[in-house]
Amino acid sequence: MLNFIYGRAATGKTYETLTRIKNAVNKGERVIFIVPEQYSFESERNVLSLLGDKDAHKVLVYSFSSLADTLTSLSGGKARKVLSDADKILFMNKALLLLKDELYLWRRYFSSAGFASKVVDMIGEFKISAVFPEDLEKTAEQLKPSFLKEKIEALALIYRTYDAILKGRFIDPADKLEKLYNDLTFNKYFENSTVFIDGFKGFTGQQYRIIDAILAQSNSLTVTALCEMDGDEAKEIYHNTYEAVKNIKDIALRHRVKIGEEIYLSKPFYETKAMEKVEGVLSGNLGGTFKENENIGFLVAKTPEDEVAFTARNIRRLVREKGYRYRDFVIIARNSEKYETAIERQFKDYDISCFFDKRIPLTFSPLFAFVDSALSCTMLINNEEFFRFLKTGLATDLTTEEISELENYAYLWNINSIGFEKEWDMDPTGFSETKSEKEDEIKETLSRLNALREKAIAPLVNMRRFYGSTVKEKAYAVAKLFEFSKTDEKMKMLLSFMEKDFSSEDMDAFRQSWDLFMSLLDGMVRCFGDDVVSDIQFKEMLTISCQTTTVGRIPQMLDEVTFGAADRIRPSRPKVAFILGANQGEFPKSPDNNSILGNSERNTLIKAGLKVRNKTLFLTMEENLLVYSCSCCPSQMLFVCCSQTGADGSANEPSILFESLRNSFVNAKVYYEPSDELLMENLPETENSAMQTLYRFFSLDKKGASTLIDATLKTDRQREEFKNIINSKQIYNRKLSSDKAKKLYGNNIPMSATRFDTFFGCHFRFFCKYGLNTSIIQPAKLDVMQRGTIVHYVLEQFCNNHIDDIESVTREQIITETAKYITDYFASIKGSETLFDERFTFLVEKIGEAIIEVLERIVEEFSQSKFRVEKCEVSIGNDGTIPTVIFPFGKDGKLSLYGSIDRLDRWGSFIRIVDYKTGSKTFKLSDTLYGLNMQMLLYLYCVIRGENPDCKGKNPAGILYLPSKRDLNKTGLAMNGIICANSDVVEAMESENAGKFIPKYKINKDGSPSKSNTSFIPEEAFDTIFDHIENLAKKLGEDLHGGQISAVPLESGDYSACKYCDYKTVCLKREDIEPTKVETLKNDEVFAKMRGEEESEV
């Protein structure tokens, strides 16, 4: 007899089933109870609670899968290994490779493990739908010649080949129910039994075959169905359930089994009116609007993280205020992975125990990273993969510092491939002239680096000895890698380190990874053995296997919140539910069909009689039922949450679930997260969450921050920590204590012109670079900096060697000497010969051509100029030509200026300083008010006001920037800077005053200098600039000792301290804070400000 118990959500279908089970047991009947896998534990508990210890064992509770295992153990036979998901992909990959010469369709994908995974899914769908190879073959015969016909024929052949490989040795889990059906033909397991099936929303083709056997053998079968049966019109939401009922009745009719009771339970049992009406709205039985404003709430959050924060806070509040237990709550998301990280973080802050069936792919384990990077390096060692290999901690005993030292050197010299196996002899200091006095130190460093390199490369060298062409040989090589590196011991050591910072669940997952990984290698050998595969194929097979193999964690506590994905979770009548992600396209989820067969092809196959599903239709109906069952599962209270933006920042809209309930419950509370105000409903529930809220409110200057400070910061230590964190975020007022600053910098602070500019450009950048001494590694390549170094070196050598005859040097001499100096430069750099590939040689030649043009220009200029080269690369400080210049500040502080002048020219008593620039450089006097563009002026100050006796009584002629960009026109090559507005000085620099070598000096009709001469200033103005330099130096020293490290950068025209800053990621500079912009002023306004005057005439 076949009986049905119909009913909507929460109408008591399971309770009615359990009551009938009890009656059957009391009558002495043999009872079998079949439920979904996720319900098995809960169902066993319910049976125990109903029947007690004495009679509970009389009810056999199964899922379809566990029923198959039971029948297998009863029927005996040869034990076969059950394939994992990874094993299935490997065996399918083997089947495809066997057919590569026989099948044309998809042939180019046959070596791809990714394609094998798609075929596994397709064949798996056929199996659970009870579609066999012969069914596919018969269907193909009915089809007209077409691409679909080719597909079905190919799939039938692949299906047969795959099964043939497994036959007798392995069993695909998708075949378990088929084997169960076959066993049931011999073992009449259901004879004289009363069978109940509860909790299913629908059945697969295989499950229908089992139901077929049950109806043929049992005394009676009772099935529960989630649907309505009291109206004339079928409701779309129950489409799949109606279809299941029809199919089961057809099976009963075929076996001539009488259909007995069909009970319809019409009244839902909820503990609150709100939940009764939620069910009514979603089932389509209630319309209109409702006044209820309790036990249902809606959240509009900014982000998914905010959804979780709201959920955690309210769970904690409800436990505290209303006495709920954590096990009374369920959190449901359609895409649970999207929320997992936020759940872990927020629930830790709120001290809530939460269980979710988080499965972590093996690809996330250090062991996979270790092997994957080793296999990459076996094919071709590259910098990234090699150091990924070392950083796993499973390869060698090298420390983090030693690995970093190797990585820095490899990055510096761009070492790849066989470069790791050759002895390193390049200068560890990089692309710079190797000083003779440092050769011993360099040799010692290279010796240590090479010893570390050999130790790092040893596991890979050893692995290559065993790495053959077959799968077996490659897997053996991986095992030898484990042995050589003592990976098992290193994993134990990592576990001991994990004890402090990782949860026991994470440690369990780490432990599982070793056994699972070794099992995968065994599976690959079992499947392919001596088959020859390429290195890429082997690596891809291993990667796909690890992606489909997951490690999980076990629930730790009885009283836990349950969190899970809507399609996997089976909540046991919780009291409160939170639905996360109620957004369009997310929940309900938009149906997608990524299988080999498209929807139109499926419809054609259905018409041809093949038992496949119209996937889009089926998934749409399944999704609607999923939304209904999840939303109606709590007995008391429901919160529906949506977010305005996704994790990637994309805009979201509420889903039909959110909108339909919101439009029905017009008086229900709508919450917004995060809130701009501190209210009773969003008060933090724990100390950690209070601190998080405090930081947010304080940084955004929200109301309630002072209340939180009083409630949260109870000790002096807490207040000090809060002050430090807040100060670190207030970039305008960021400061060190004076004591710390003095200890960091000392009283005698060395100061170069570059450091001077850096400090005034951005205090925080100066602190990072010169206070903390952090800097990025400059790789040995011809970037802008290195090109500038080469240009400086050649110009210095040329000018020094032609001080007396520079105006008469020929083009041939320039070409010859340029080539010589460039050769000398690279010869002075240890290891530079390794850089000279075709591209590098071309770049060097181009630099040489640019230098030749600049030198010709210099020769031409000196042929008409009265100024002569006095000296090149003039050192300031450090026992150089010009003594250190001291700027005193504060009580006992002093700045000691040092540097190097590119070129110093003299004419009579006048001194000018020339600086070589490889890029464009325009001097703006306005910048100097803010401390920018001070390099050349500082050098001129040192020459004129310094203690060098040779320069006593000399007069400033100016500062000039010599551009070396060869693509500028004749006018563009004129030097720029500031020049003394003395007609004799101007004439000494350029006799014809044509603006060819320096800017043109314009004279008014009355003989006075034109105000358009912005590059020319009166001689006395240099004293104003020098006084300004002394004031700036004093301010710089006082600010350093005052602990000033604020990240407030300067901007001047195209210049921005942030543009190429290496410290962007640590400065916390918010984009809404505008940098200080340098005001563009006329020269007389600049000098007036330097003198502290409102107006001035120069």
mmCIF file of N, CA and C in Angstrom, residues 362-377 385-396 478 481-482 487:
data_model
loop_
_atom_site.group_PDB
_atom_site.id
_atom_site.type_symbol
_atom_site.label_atom_id
_atom_site.label_comp_id
_atom_site.label_asym_id
_atom_site.label_seq_id
_atom_site.Cartn_x
_atom_site.Cartn_y
_atom_site.Cartn_z
ATOM 1 N N LEU A 362 42.310 21.327 -0.762
ATOM 2 C CA LEU A 362 43.696 20.978 -0.440
ATOM 3 C C LEU A 362 44.678 21.951 -1.080
ATOM 4 N N THR A 363 44.241 22.688 -2.101
ATOM 5 C CA THR A 363 45.113 23.668 -2.744
ATOM 6 C C THR A 363 45.486 24.810 -1.811
ATOM 7 N N PHE A 364 44.767 24.954 -0.684
ATOM 8 C CA PHE A 364 45.070 26.013 0.266
ATOM 9 C C PHE A 364 46.111 25.577 1.307
ATOM 10 N N SER A 365 46.528 24.346 1.255
ATOM 11 C CA SER A 365 47.468 23.841 2.262
ATOM 12 C C SER A 365 48.903 24.145 1.863
ATOM 13 N N PRO A 366 49.797 24.343 2.852
ATOM 14 C CA PRO A 366 51.219 24.550 2.556
ATOM 15 C C PRO A 366 51.812 23.383 1.780
ATOM 16 N N LEU A 367 51.303 22.177 2.033
ATOM 17 C CA LEU A 367 51.835 20.991 1.364
ATOM 18 C C LEU A 367 51.610 21.073 -0.145
ATOM 19 N N PHE A 368 50.424 21.518 -0.550
ATOM 20 C CA PHE A 368 50.173 21.666 -1.986
ATOM 21 C C PHE A 368 51.075 22.737 -2.579
ATOM 22 N N ALA A 369 51.198 23.877 -1.894
ATOM 23 C CA ALA A 369 52.059 24.955 -2.405
ATOM 24 C C ALA A 369 53.493 24.463 -2.564
ATOM 25 N N PHE A 370 53.934 23.644 -1.617
ATOM 26 C CA PHE A 370 55.290 23.074 -1.651
ATOM 27 C C PHE A 370 55.489 22.222 -2.903
ATOM 28 N N VAL A 371 54.572 21.281 -3.151
ATOM 29 C CA VAL A 371 54.710 20.363 -4.295
ATOM 30 C C VAL A 371 54.449 21.097 -5.608
ATOM 31 N N ASP A 372 53.421 21.942 -5.636
ATOM 32 C CA ASP A 372 53.076 22.646 -6.869
ATOM 33 C C ASP A 372 54.229 23.527 -7.338
ATOM 34 N N SER A 373 54.842 24.261 -6.422
ATOM 35 C CA SER A 373 55.972 25.119 -6.792
ATOM 36 C C SER A 373 57.185 24.291 -7.188
ATOM 37 N N ALA A 374 57.375 23.127 -6.518
ATOM 38 C CA ALA A 374 58.492 22.245 -6.881
ATOM 39 C C ALA A 374 58.312 21.712 -8.301
ATOM 40 N N LEU A 375 57.086 21.337 -8.659
ATOM 41 C CA LEU A 375 56.820 20.844 -10.016
ATOM 42 C C LEU A 375 57.024 21.949 -11.048
ATOM 43 N N SER A 376 56.641 23.177 -10.714
ATOM 44 C CA SER A 376 56.872 24.307 -11.621
ATOM 45 C C SER A 376 58.362 24.504 -11.854
ATOM 46 N N CYS A 377 59.133 24.389 -10.778
ATOM 47 C CA CYS A 377 60.582 24.578 -10.883
ATOM 48 C C CYS A 377 61.251 23.407 -11.597
ATOM 49 N N GLU A 385 58.156 31.181 -8.355
ATOM 50 C CA GLU A 385 57.859 29.821 -7.902
ATOM 51 C C GLU A 385 58.948 29.276 -6.977
ATOM 52 N N PHE A 386 60.195 29.629 -7.245
ATOM 53 C CA PHE A 386 61.299 29.142 -6.414
ATOM 54 C C PHE A 386 61.161 29.644 -4.981
ATOM 55 N N PHE A 387 60.833 30.910 -4.814
ATOM 56 C CA PHE A 387 60.721 31.443 -3.452
ATOM 57 C C PHE A 387 59.383 31.076 -2.807
ATOM 58 N N ARG A 388 58.371 30.812 -3.613
ATOM 59 C CA ARG A 388 57.134 30.232 -3.065
ATOM 60 C C ARG A 388 57.454 28.864 -2.467
ATOM 61 N N PHE A 389 58.278 28.097 -3.161
ATOM 62 C CA PHE A 389 58.735 26.778 -2.702
ATOM 63 C C PHE A 389 59.447 26.897 -1.353
ATOM 64 N N LEU A 390 60.360 27.842 -1.240
ATOM 65 C CA LEU A 390 61.130 27.990 0.004
ATOM 66 C C LEU A 390 60.274 28.508 1.155
ATOM 67 N N LYS A 391 59.332 29.404 0.840
ATOM 68 C CA LYS A 391 58.556 30.056 1.902
ATOM 69 C C LYS A 391 57.487 29.156 2.516
ATOM 70 N N THR A 392 57.247 27.994 1.944
ATOM 71 C CA THR A 392 56.279 27.078 2.558
ATOM 72 C C THR A 392 56.772 26.579 3.905
ATOM 73 N N GLY A 393 58.082 26.651 4.128
ATOM 74 C CA GLY A 393 58.645 26.132 5.374
ATOM 75 C C GLY A 393 58.848 24.632 5.366
ATOM 76 N N LEU A 394 58.568 23.983 4.225
ATOM 77 C CA LEU A 394 58.674 22.524 4.150
ATOM 78 C C LEU A 394 59.862 22.065 3.300
ATOM 79 N N ALA A 395 60.573 23.013 2.710
ATOM 80 C CA ALA A 395 61.635 22.654 1.761
ATOM 81 C C ALA A 395 62.992 22.482 2.425
ATOM 82 N N THR A 396 63.383 23.459 3.231
ATOM 83 C CA THR A 396 64.728 23.461 3.819
ATOM 84 C C THR A 396 64.653 23.976 5.254
ATOM 85 N N VAL A 478 58.133 12.947 -6.314
ATOM 86 C CA VAL A 478 57.517 13.783 -5.283
ATOM 87 C C VAL A 478 57.727 13.159 -3.899
ATOM 88 N N LEU A 481 61.121 13.816 -2.838
ATOM 89 C CA LEU A 481 61.227 15.212 -2.387
ATOM 90 C C LEU A 481 60.841 15.307 -0.915
ATOM 91 N N PHE A 482 59.725 14.635 -0.535
ATOM 92 C CA PHE A 482 59.309 14.606 0.867
ATOM 93 C C PHE A 482 60.402 14.006 1.747
ATOM 94 N N THR A 487 59.859 16.330 5.020
ATOM 95 C CA THR A 487 58.632 17.126 5.066
ATOM 96 C C THR A 487 57.727 16.746 6.220
#
